[in-house]
mmCIF file of C-alpha atoms and ligand atoms in Angstrom:
data_model
loop_
_atom_site.group_PDB
_atom_site.id
_atom_site.type_symbol
_atom_site.label_atom_id
_atom_site.label_comp_id
_atom_site.label_asym_id
_atom_site.label_seq_id
_atom_site.Cartn_x
_atom_site.Cartn_y
_atom_site.Cartn_z
ATOM 1 C CA MET A 14 0.000 0.000 0.000
ATOM 2 C CA LYS A 15 1.271 3.485 -0.795
ATOM 3 C CA MET A 16 0.932 6.383 1.635
ATOM 4 C CA ASN A 17 -2.378 7.929 0.507
ATOM 5 C CA THR A 18 -4.017 4.499 0.376
ATOM 6 C CA LYS A 19 -2.679 3.704 3.849
ATOM 7 C CA LEU A 20 -4.252 6.907 5.167
ATOM 8 C CA ILE A 21 -7.650 5.581 4.085
ATOM 9 C CA HIS A 22 -7.267 1.796 4.371
ATOM 10 C CA GLY A 23 -4.515 1.426 7.006
ATOM 11 C CA GLY A 24 -5.231 0.285 10.545
ATOM 12 C CA VAL A 25 -8.793 -0.767 11.356
ATOM 13 C CA VAL A 26 -11.017 0.082 8.389
ATOM 14 C CA ALA A 27 -14.484 -0.904 9.600
ATOM 15 C CA ASP A 28 -16.096 -1.850 12.882
ATOM 16 C CA PRO A 29 -15.867 -5.648 13.224
ATOM 17 C CA GLN A 30 -19.272 -5.779 14.992
ATOM 18 C CA THR A 31 -21.404 -3.833 12.514
ATOM 19 C CA GLY A 32 -19.292 -3.042 9.470
ATOM 20 C CA ALA A 33 -19.630 0.690 10.197
ATOM 21 C CA VAL A 34 -17.106 2.343 7.861
ATOM 22 C CA SER A 35 -16.210 5.001 10.401
ATOM 23 C CA VAL A 36 -14.762 3.262 13.463
ATOM 24 C CA PRO A 37 -17.264 4.019 16.259
ATOM 25 C CA ILE A 38 -16.450 6.096 19.299
ATOM 26 C CA TYR A 39 -16.339 3.419 22.002
ATOM 27 C CA GLN A 40 -17.230 5.775 24.837
ATOM 28 C CA VAL A 41 -16.675 3.182 27.534
ATOM 29 C CA SER A 42 -14.421 2.681 30.548
ATOM 30 C CA THR A 43 -14.832 -1.029 31.275
ATOM 31 C CA TYR A 44 -15.844 -4.281 29.541
ATOM 32 C CA GLN A 45 -17.964 -7.193 30.677
ATOM 33 C CA GLN A 46 -16.077 -10.422 31.408
ATOM 34 C CA ALA A 47 -17.732 -13.826 30.797
ATOM 35 C CA SER A 48 -15.825 -15.193 33.769
ATOM 36 C CA ILE A 49 -12.847 -13.761 35.630
ATOM 37 C CA GLY A 50 -10.163 -12.804 33.130
ATOM 38 C CA GLN A 51 -12.254 -14.005 30.157
ATOM 39 C CA HIS A 52 -12.831 -11.027 27.887
ATOM 40 C CA LYS A 53 -12.743 -10.046 24.232
ATOM 41 C CA GLY A 54 -9.376 -8.314 24.336
ATOM 42 C CA TYR A 55 -10.441 -5.293 26.376
ATOM 43 C CA GLU A 56 -10.659 -5.024 30.186
ATOM 44 C CA TYR A 57 -10.379 -1.361 31.055
ATOM 45 C CA SER A 58 -9.998 1.679 28.780
ATOM 46 C CA ARG A 59 -6.715 2.931 30.274
ATOM 47 C CA THR A 60 -5.191 -0.371 29.162
ATOM 48 C CA GLY A 61 -6.964 -0.449 25.811
ATOM 49 C CA ASN A 62 -9.989 0.926 23.958
ATOM 50 C CA PRO A 63 -11.161 -0.133 20.464
ATOM 51 C CA THR A 64 -11.273 3.418 19.053
ATOM 52 C CA ARG A 65 -7.793 4.035 20.419
ATOM 53 C CA THR A 66 -6.645 0.700 18.955
ATOM 54 C CA ALA A 67 -7.819 1.799 15.493
ATOM 55 C CA LEU A 68 -5.743 4.985 15.806
ATOM 56 C CA GLU A 69 -2.734 3.107 17.204
ATOM 57 C CA GLU A 70 -2.797 0.627 14.332
ATOM 58 C CA LEU A 71 -3.145 3.444 11.813
ATOM 59 C CA ILE A 72 -0.091 5.370 13.044
ATOM 60 C CA ALA A 73 1.960 2.146 13.298
ATOM 61 C CA THR A 74 1.138 1.408 9.640
ATOM 62 C CA LEU A 75 1.966 4.957 8.526
ATOM 63 C CA GLU A 76 5.355 4.919 10.270
ATOM 64 C CA ASN A 77 6.220 1.350 9.161
ATOM 65 C CA GLY A 78 6.538 0.341 12.812
ATOM 66 C CA LYS A 79 5.369 -2.593 14.891
ATOM 67 C CA ARG A 80 3.393 -0.911 17.674
ATOM 68 C CA GLY A 81 1.513 2.380 17.893
ATOM 69 C CA LEU A 82 0.481 4.037 21.160
ATOM 70 C CA ALA A 83 -1.818 7.026 21.590
ATOM 71 C CA PHE A 84 -1.673 9.616 24.366
ATOM 72 C CA GLY A 85 -3.618 12.597 25.638
ATOM 73 C CA SER A 86 -0.986 15.052 24.358
ATOM 74 C CA GLY A 87 2.392 15.164 22.673
ATOM 75 C CA MET A 88 3.962 15.894 26.058
ATOM 76 C CA ALA A 89 2.254 12.836 27.599
ATOM 77 C CA ALA A 90 3.741 10.737 24.788
ATOM 78 C CA ILE A 91 7.199 12.276 25.240
ATOM 79 C CA SER A 92 7.113 12.003 29.052
ATOM 80 C CA THR A 93 6.023 8.360 28.875
ATOM 81 C CA VAL A 94 8.888 7.532 26.502
ATOM 82 C CA LEU A 95 11.357 9.409 28.730
ATOM 83 C CA SER A 96 10.148 7.442 31.741
ATOM 84 C CA MET A 97 11.781 4.295 30.346
ATOM 85 C CA PHE A 98 15.121 5.684 31.496
ATOM 86 C CA ASN A 99 16.618 5.306 34.964
ATOM 87 C CA LYS A 100 18.203 7.616 37.475
ATOM 88 C CA GLY A 101 21.745 8.379 36.329
ATOM 89 C CA ASP A 102 21.007 7.756 32.640
ATOM 90 C CA HIS A 103 21.970 10.450 30.152
ATOM 91 C CA LEU A 104 20.455 11.654 26.878
ATOM 92 C CA VAL A 105 21.897 13.676 24.023
ATOM 93 C CA ILE A 106 19.166 15.866 22.589
ATOM 94 C CA SER A 107 18.739 18.538 19.900
ATOM 95 C CA ASP A 108 19.300 21.999 21.342
ATOM 96 C CA ASP A 109 16.323 23.697 19.717
ATOM 97 C CA VAL A 110 13.736 21.075 20.622
ATOM 98 C CA TYR A 111 10.150 21.984 21.368
ATOM 99 C CA GLY A 112 10.081 24.229 24.473
ATOM 100 C CA GLY A 113 7.930 21.760 26.421
ATOM 101 C CA THR A 114 10.428 18.952 25.826
ATOM 102 C CA TYR A 115 13.221 21.201 27.097
ATOM 103 C CA ARG A 116 11.098 22.096 30.124
ATOM 104 C CA VAL A 117 10.114 18.554 31.080
ATOM 105 C CA LEU A 118 13.747 17.419 30.883
ATOM 106 C CA SER A 119 15.313 20.402 32.628
ATOM 107 C CA GLN A 120 12.657 20.908 35.310
ATOM 108 C CA VAL A 121 10.926 17.544 35.830
ATOM 109 C CA PHE A 122 13.034 14.538 34.772
ATOM 110 C CA SER A 123 16.202 16.260 36.057
ATOM 111 C CA ARG A 124 14.699 15.943 39.553
ATOM 112 C CA PHE A 125 14.588 12.166 39.094
ATOM 113 C CA GLY A 126 18.236 12.074 38.047
ATOM 114 C CA LEU A 127 17.847 11.800 34.261
ATOM 115 C CA GLU A 128 20.619 13.882 32.706
ATOM 116 C CA ALA A 129 20.455 15.567 29.314
ATOM 117 C CA THR A 130 22.958 17.417 27.142
ATOM 118 C CA PHE A 131 21.449 19.735 24.540
ATOM 119 C CA VAL A 132 23.571 20.041 21.394
ATOM 120 C CA ASP A 133 23.168 21.072 17.782
ATOM 121 C CA THR A 134 22.494 17.584 16.410
ATOM 122 C CA SER A 135 22.824 18.847 12.828
ATOM 123 C CA GLU A 136 26.600 18.872 13.576
ATOM 124 C CA ILE A 137 27.681 15.262 13.933
ATOM 125 C CA SER A 138 30.863 16.107 15.855
ATOM 126 C CA TYR A 139 28.814 17.758 18.617
ATOM 127 C CA VAL A 140 26.703 14.614 18.908
ATOM 128 C CA MET A 141 29.807 12.423 19.178
ATOM 129 C CA ASP A 142 31.430 14.716 21.755
ATOM 130 C CA ALA A 143 28.327 14.716 23.949
ATOM 131 C CA ILE A 144 28.069 10.913 24.258
ATOM 132 C CA ARG A 145 29.184 9.676 27.683
ATOM 133 C CA GLU A 146 29.571 6.386 29.508
ATOM 134 C CA ASN A 147 26.009 6.674 30.875
ATOM 135 C CA THR A 148 24.345 7.876 27.649
ATOM 136 C CA ARG A 149 21.352 5.692 26.785
ATOM 137 C CA ALA A 150 19.685 7.518 23.904
ATOM 138 C CA ILE A 151 19.888 10.264 21.328
ATOM 139 C CA TYR A 152 16.735 12.328 20.868
ATOM 140 C CA LEU A 153 16.278 14.296 17.670
ATOM 141 C CA GLU A 154 13.782 16.764 16.373
ATOM 142 C CA THR A 155 14.333 17.206 12.657
ATOM 143 C CA PRO A 156 13.674 19.661 11.171
ATOM 144 C CA SER A 157 14.017 21.441 14.487
ATOM 145 C CA ASN A 158 11.805 24.067 16.023
ATOM 146 C CA PRO A 159 11.934 26.976 15.238
ATOM 147 C CA LEU A 160 15.185 27.113 13.210
ATOM 148 C CA LEU A 161 14.416 24.134 10.950
ATOM 149 C CA LYS A 162 17.884 22.632 11.374
ATOM 150 C CA VAL A 163 18.125 19.219 9.743
ATOM 151 C CA SER A 164 19.832 16.305 11.531
ATOM 152 C CA ASP A 165 21.031 13.190 9.726
ATOM 153 C CA ILE A 166 18.791 10.423 11.075
ATOM 154 C CA LYS A 167 20.570 7.579 9.260
ATOM 155 C CA LEU A 168 24.072 8.665 10.227
ATOM 156 C CA ILE A 169 23.073 9.197 13.855
ATOM 157 C CA SER A 170 21.288 5.813 13.881
ATOM 158 C CA GLU A 171 24.583 4.208 12.864
ATOM 159 C CA ILE A 172 26.299 5.886 15.819
ATOM 160 C CA CYS A 173 23.479 4.632 18.051
ATOM 161 C CA GLN A 174 23.850 1.081 16.786
ATOM 162 C CA ALA A 175 27.609 1.120 17.323
ATOM 163 C CA LYS A 176 27.218 2.451 20.869
ATOM 164 C CA ASN A 177 24.062 0.545 21.788
ATOM 165 C CA LEU A 178 21.892 3.649 22.253
ATOM 166 C CA TYR A 179 18.243 4.165 21.451
ATOM 167 C CA LEU A 180 17.414 6.683 18.761
ATOM 168 C CA ILE A 181 14.208 8.645 19.407
ATOM 169 C CA VAL A 182 12.873 11.056 16.764
ATOM 170 C CA ASP A 183 10.138 13.668 17.185
ATOM 171 C CA ASN A 184 8.575 13.602 13.702
ATOM 172 C CA THR A 185 5.866 16.233 14.367
ATOM 173 C CA PHE A 186 7.052 18.710 11.712
ATOM 174 C CA MET A 187 7.387 16.200 8.856
ATOM 175 C CA THR A 188 4.647 13.676 9.736
ATOM 176 C CA PRO A 189 4.855 10.148 8.270
ATOM 177 C CA TYR A 190 3.639 11.661 5.011
ATOM 178 C CA TRP A 191 7.076 13.174 4.345
ATOM 179 C CA GLN A 192 9.487 11.291 6.597
ATOM 180 C CA ASN A 193 9.716 7.850 8.211
ATOM 181 C CA PRO A 194 12.460 7.854 10.884
ATOM 182 C CA LEU A 195 12.063 4.121 11.648
ATOM 183 C CA ASP A 196 13.034 3.327 8.032
ATOM 184 C CA LEU A 197 16.182 5.406 8.599
ATOM 185 C CA GLY A 198 17.190 3.426 11.696
ATOM 186 C CA ALA A 199 15.332 5.088 14.592
ATOM 187 C CA ASP A 200 13.902 2.904 17.389
ATOM 188 C CA ILE A 201 11.058 5.168 18.489
ATOM 189 C CA VAL A 202 9.219 7.890 16.592
ATOM 190 C CA LEU A 203 6.875 10.275 18.330
ATOM 191 C CA HIS A 204 4.408 12.979 17.380
ATOM 192 C CA SER A 205 2.444 15.803 18.760
ATOM 193 C CA ALA A 206 -0.682 14.759 16.851
ATOM 194 C CA THR A 207 -2.157 18.101 17.931
ATOM 195 C CA LYS A 208 -0.383 19.557 14.903
ATOM 196 C CA TYR A 209 -0.465 18.197 11.324
ATOM 197 C CA LEU A 210 -1.917 14.754 12.073
ATOM 198 C CA GLY A 211 -5.049 16.225 13.656
ATOM 199 C CA GLY A 212 -4.720 19.239 11.409
ATOM 200 C CA HIS A 213 -7.839 21.169 12.392
ATOM 201 C CA SER A 214 -6.906 22.898 15.678
ATOM 202 C CA ASP A 215 -9.507 20.865 17.536
ATOM 203 C CA VAL A 216 -7.667 18.108 19.391
ATOM 204 C CA VAL A 217 -4.634 17.749 21.675
ATOM 205 C CA ALA A 218 -2.972 14.335 21.316
ATOM 206 C CA GLY A 219 0.314 12.466 21.097
ATOM 207 C CA LEU A 220 1.447 9.308 19.291
ATOM 208 C CA VAL A 221 4.386 6.928 19.635
ATOM 209 C CA VAL A 222 5.493 4.178 17.256
ATOM 210 C CA THR A 223 8.165 1.605 18.035
ATOM 211 C CA LYS A 224 10.400 -0.289 15.650
ATOM 212 C CA ASP A 225 9.802 -3.652 17.361
ATOM 213 C CA GLU A 226 7.278 -5.451 19.547
ATOM 214 C CA GLU A 227 9.523 -5.668 22.592
ATOM 215 C CA LEU A 228 9.947 -1.893 22.778
ATOM 216 C CA GLY A 229 6.227 -1.564 22.050
ATOM 217 C CA GLU A 230 5.399 -3.761 25.042
ATOM 218 C CA ARG A 231 7.676 -1.683 27.277
ATOM 219 C CA ILE A 232 6.062 1.582 26.225
ATOM 220 C CA HIS A 233 2.589 0.044 26.583
ATOM 221 C CA PHE A 234 3.469 -1.014 30.142
ATOM 222 C CA LEU A 235 4.487 2.598 30.871
ATOM 223 C CA GLN A 236 1.402 3.997 29.098
ATOM 224 C CA ASN A 237 -0.853 1.810 31.214
ATOM 225 C CA SER A 238 1.119 2.482 34.412
ATOM 226 C CA ILE A 239 1.310 6.265 34.026
ATOM 227 C CA GLY A 240 -2.091 6.607 32.373
ATOM 228 C CA GLY A 241 -1.698 9.551 29.977
ATOM 229 C CA VAL A 242 -3.991 7.951 27.393
ATOM 230 C CA ILE A 243 -6.118 9.622 24.726
ATOM 231 C CA GLY A 244 -9.908 9.429 25.140
ATOM 232 C CA PRO A 245 -12.097 7.683 22.546
ATOM 233 C CA PHE A 246 -13.621 10.856 21.105
ATOM 234 C CA ASP A 247 -10.224 12.486 20.558
ATOM 235 C CA ALA A 248 -8.939 9.244 19.026
ATOM 236 C CA TRP A 249 -11.868 9.309 16.602
ATOM 237 C CA LEU A 250 -11.250 12.979 15.740
ATOM 238 C CA LEU A 251 -7.622 12.188 14.967
ATOM 239 C CA ILE A 252 -8.496 9.275 12.686
ATOM 240 C CA ARG A 253 -10.919 11.579 10.892
ATOM 241 C CA GLY A 254 -8.294 14.308 10.496
ATOM 242 C CA MET A 255 -5.596 11.924 9.330
ATOM 243 C CA LYS A 256 -7.612 10.716 6.340
ATOM 244 C CA THR A 257 -6.801 13.996 4.547
ATOM 245 C CA LEU A 258 -3.188 14.253 5.743
ATOM 246 C CA GLY A 259 -1.793 13.730 2.244
ATOM 247 C CA LEU A 260 -3.959 16.383 0.597
ATOM 248 C CA ARG A 261 -3.187 18.853 3.356
ATOM 249 C CA MET A 262 0.571 18.204 3.494
ATOM 250 C CA ARG A 263 0.942 18.698 -0.263
ATOM 251 C CA GLN A 264 -0.901 22.024 -0.113
ATOM 252 C CA HIS A 265 1.027 23.179 2.995
ATOM 253 C CA GLU A 266 4.271 22.455 1.217
ATOM 254 C CA GLU A 267 3.411 23.999 -2.128
ATOM 255 C CA SER A 268 2.372 27.275 -0.492
ATOM 256 C CA ALA A 269 5.303 27.218 1.949
ATOM 257 C CA GLY A 270 7.727 26.968 -0.973
ATOM 258 C CA GLN A 271 6.174 30.011 -2.651
ATOM 259 C CA ILE A 272 6.163 32.017 0.581
ATOM 260 C CA ALA A 273 9.743 31.088 1.498
ATOM 261 C CA ARG A 274 10.997 32.221 -1.926
ATOM 262 C CA TYR A 275 9.024 35.457 -1.601
ATOM 263 C CA LEU A 276 10.426 36.162 1.876
ATOM 264 C CA GLU A 277 13.973 35.350 0.775
ATOM 265 C CA GLN A 278 13.997 38.231 -1.718
ATOM 266 C CA HIS A 279 12.145 40.674 0.588
ATOM 267 C CA PRO A 280 14.305 43.708 1.597
ATOM 268 C CA ARG A 281 12.851 43.846 5.136
ATOM 269 C CA VAL A 282 13.560 40.189 5.896
ATOM 270 C CA ASN A 283 17.073 39.482 7.202
ATOM 271 C CA LYS A 284 17.042 35.707 7.091
ATOM 272 C CA VAL A 285 14.682 32.907 6.069
ATOM 273 C CA TYR A 286 14.806 29.391 7.492
ATOM 274 C CA TYR A 287 13.110 26.797 5.279
ATOM 275 C CA PRO A 288 14.690 23.441 4.324
ATOM 276 C CA GLY A 289 13.169 23.675 0.841
ATOM 277 C CA LEU A 290 15.348 26.699 -0.036
ATOM 278 C CA LYS A 291 18.612 25.896 -1.796
ATOM 279 C CA SER A 292 20.279 28.413 0.557
ATOM 280 C CA HIS A 293 19.304 26.335 3.613
ATOM 281 C CA PRO A 294 22.323 24.443 5.016
ATOM 282 C CA GLY A 295 20.216 21.294 5.496
ATOM 283 C CA HIS A 296 18.619 21.364 2.034
ATOM 284 C CA ASP A 297 20.484 18.403 0.490
ATOM 285 C CA LEU A 298 20.118 16.251 3.585
ATOM 286 C CA ALA A 299 16.403 17.087 3.843
ATOM 287 C CA LYS A 300 16.022 16.010 0.212
ATOM 288 C CA ARG A 301 17.779 12.723 0.923
ATOM 289 C CA GLN A 302 15.959 11.661 4.085
ATOM 290 C CA ALA A 303 12.477 13.094 3.529
ATOM 291 C CA ARG A 304 10.002 13.201 0.632
ATOM 292 C CA GLY A 305 9.067 16.839 1.241
ATOM 293 C CA PHE A 306 10.106 19.969 3.114
ATOM 294 C CA GLY A 307 6.951 20.639 5.131
ATOM 295 C CA GLY A 308 4.990 23.784 5.812
ATOM 296 C CA MET A 309 6.974 25.548 8.559
ATOM 297 C CA ILE A 310 9.003 28.687 7.872
ATOM 298 C CA SER A 311 10.882 30.981 10.247
ATOM 299 C CA PHE A 312 12.195 34.390 9.276
ATOM 300 C CA ASP A 313 13.977 37.195 11.044
ATOM 301 C CA VAL A 314 12.846 40.808 10.729
ATOM 302 C CA GLY A 315 15.499 42.216 13.062
ATOM 303 C CA SER A 316 13.744 43.266 16.264
ATOM 304 C CA GLN A 317 10.889 42.520 18.617
ATOM 305 C CA ALA A 318 9.161 45.785 17.668
ATOM 306 C CA LYS A 319 9.231 44.924 13.966
ATOM 307 C CA ALA A 320 8.055 41.377 14.609
ATOM 308 C CA GLU A 321 5.151 42.712 16.683
ATOM 309 C CA LYS A 322 4.228 45.094 13.883
ATOM 310 C CA VAL A 323 3.993 42.219 11.417
ATOM 311 C CA LEU A 324 1.894 40.178 13.847
ATOM 312 C CA GLU A 325 -0.477 43.105 14.346
ATOM 313 C CA GLN A 326 -0.872 43.721 10.620
ATOM 314 C CA VAL A 327 -1.552 40.231 9.270
ATOM 315 C CA ASN A 328 -5.173 39.317 8.559
ATOM 316 C CA TYR A 329 -5.202 35.639 7.642
ATOM 317 C CA PHE A 330 -2.356 34.397 9.842
ATOM 318 C CA VAL A 331 -3.827 33.588 13.235
ATOM 319 C CA LEU A 332 -1.643 34.791 16.114
ATOM 320 C CA ALA A 333 -1.439 31.638 18.200
ATOM 321 C CA GLU A 334 0.749 28.921 19.635
ATOM 322 C CA SER A 335 0.635 25.614 17.767
ATOM 323 C CA LEU A 336 1.106 24.752 14.106
ATOM 324 C CA GLY A 337 0.146 22.301 11.424
ATOM 325 C CA ALA A 338 -3.475 23.335 11.073
ATOM 326 C CA VAL A 339 -5.610 24.147 8.025
ATOM 327 C CA GLU A 340 -5.463 27.827 8.983
ATOM 328 C CA SER A 341 -2.136 29.682 8.767
ATOM 329 C CA ILE A 342 -0.632 30.447 12.171
ATOM 330 C CA ILE A 343 1.965 33.055 13.120
ATOM 331 C CA SER A 344 4.012 33.340 16.301
ATOM 332 C CA VAL A 345 7.145 34.794 17.847
ATOM 333 C CA PRO A 346 8.910 31.756 19.373
ATOM 334 C CA ALA A 347 11.062 33.780 21.810
ATOM 335 C CA ARG A 348 7.948 35.169 23.466
ATOM 336 C CA MET A 349 5.586 32.221 23.017
ATOM 337 C CA THR A 350 6.507 28.558 22.385
ATOM 338 C CA HIS A 351 10.140 28.986 23.486
ATOM 339 C CA ALA A 352 9.618 31.421 26.370
ATOM 340 C CA SER A 353 10.497 28.660 28.871
ATOM 341 C CA ILE A 354 14.054 28.553 27.467
ATOM 342 C CA PRO A 355 16.281 31.061 29.344
ATOM 343 C CA ALA A 356 17.000 34.276 27.373
ATOM 344 C CA GLU A 357 20.778 33.698 27.180
ATOM 345 C CA THR A 358 20.266 30.162 25.878
ATOM 346 C CA ARG A 359 17.777 31.457 23.301
ATOM 347 C CA ALA A 360 20.253 34.077 22.117
ATOM 348 C CA GLU A 361 22.989 31.434 21.758
ATOM 349 C CA LEU A 362 20.629 29.274 19.700
ATOM 350 C CA GLY A 363 19.673 32.129 17.358
ATOM 351 C CA ILE A 364 16.058 32.281 18.535
ATOM 352 C CA THR A 365 16.092 36.074 18.392
ATOM 353 C CA ASP A 366 13.306 38.436 19.466
ATOM 354 C CA GLY A 367 12.751 39.362 15.805
ATOM 355 C CA LEU A 368 12.261 35.766 14.702
ATOM 356 C CA ILE A 369 8.785 35.041 13.355
ATOM 357 C CA ARG A 370 7.550 31.500 12.780
ATOM 358 C CA ILE A 371 4.728 30.744 10.386
ATOM 359 C CA SER A 372 2.797 27.552 9.883
ATOM 360 C CA VAL A 373 1.483 27.837 6.345
ATOM 361 C CA GLY A 374 -2.165 26.752 6.129
ATOM 362 C CA ILE A 375 -4.167 25.553 3.154
ATOM 363 C CA GLU A 376 -5.735 28.898 2.182
ATOM 364 C CA ASP A 377 -5.092 30.171 -1.374
ATOM 365 C CA SER A 378 -1.416 31.018 -1.484
ATOM 366 C CA GLU A 379 -2.119 34.282 -3.389
ATOM 367 C CA ASP A 380 -4.068 35.543 -0.370
ATOM 368 C CA LEU A 381 -1.296 34.513 2.021
ATOM 369 C CA LEU A 382 1.361 36.242 -0.098
ATOM 370 C CA ASP A 383 -0.731 39.431 -0.358
ATOM 371 C CA ASP A 384 -1.296 39.350 3.388
ATOM 372 C CA LEU A 385 2.415 39.074 4.208
ATOM 373 C CA ASP A 386 3.190 41.763 1.619
ATOM 374 C CA GLN A 387 0.926 44.327 3.295
ATOM 375 C CA ALA A 388 2.111 43.270 6.794
ATOM 376 C CA LEU A 389 5.824 43.605 6.055
ATOM 377 C CA THR A 390 5.670 47.382 6.254
ATOM 378 C CA PHE A 391 7.399 48.843 9.290
HETATM 379 C C1 PLP B 4 3.577 20.815 20.083
HETATM 380 C C2 PLP B 4 4.777 19.958 20.055
HETATM 381 C C3 PLP B 4 5.033 19.044 21.081
HETATM 382 C C4 PLP B 4 4.136 18.897 22.275
HETATM 383 O O1 PLP B 4 2.895 18.382 21.935
HETATM 384 P P1 PLP B 4 1.488 18.747 22.688
HETATM 385 O O2 PLP B 4 0.511 17.992 21.888
HETATM 386 O O3 PLP B 4 1.333 20.220 22.652
HETATM 387 O O4 PLP B 4 1.638 18.236 24.086
HETATM 388 C C5 PLP B 4 6.158 18.247 20.950
HETATM 389 N N1 PLP B 4 7.002 18.361 19.910
HETATM 390 C C6 PLP B 4 6.802 19.244 18.921
HETATM 391 C C7 PLP B 4 7.749 19.323 17.788
HETATM 392 C C8 PLP B 4 5.690 20.071 18.967
HETATM 393 O O5 PLP B 4 5.494 20.967 17.991
#
């Protein structure tokens, strides 16, 4: 099955009981047992729920993995995966990861003795230098957020194999439509499904897919123990959204390419970050390891005041956190999604106060270009 067919026919296609073509919302917490321990595969909805199963099988199929697991948010998915490590273990992680991932590691898991070194994982020598005796995993976000730096999943997976480390990849920005980290050697791929997979700004959710069954069982044990599961209605909403992932991702990318090229030649824009531009340092690598460049663009207008002016003047770009939705979204990472990263660290990373991030929606690209054109006056 190819990707667009998988989006429609992957996972559980129809309800086994009734043949209903849309998997029903099994709004249920517990399941009748014929005698003690004798049930039809479901005992309690934290452990498993048929609507959630349909979603979990769908994402496993899309990522070419063995086991899918669905959570109540991207952060619940990430925290559950991180909880497989022990006190004294160490991770090497991309330095411009999602702000919430930085926060949970530096302010929550650090208290339980899990150590993390944040490095620019697009530079392989930094990754090598950061590996220690107690390193257990490398955690990548590629392209990264908000600077769209591209890390070499295959090369880093070879390092992981040689050193017996897990490779975990946050694939939120690319989605399985454009990139399949497990095929490139990763062990675990995770998503904030709140973004492109859901796609309609109406559900918060997270997904995990493992390369093998054994790892899948371990994460399921943690999912059931910690309990950050997705509810049946949200699982159903996600399945519904994911059916059009291919159509949406192609439109996001086509418009993003046009907008990135427009911004690149704009006199008031200092720098544009988009992997689809030939000028982007990760362009060739992105072309090699992914089938598309995605719909996220960051650009620098020089100062907080100028960035605020642009945000005030746009009409179609919704000023909001989040990304990956049908509507275009605009934000200033330094003041919004990445505000939990200390100012000095942000400055070192290049997440300046004048950096604007846009998530290109599926509106007509002519309208989006006109909108940016009238807003880039300051
Ligand atoms: C939003 C996001 C997360 C966190 O997901 P939530 O669903 O908001 O909990 C993690 N990683 C990336 C790349 C994100 O964009």
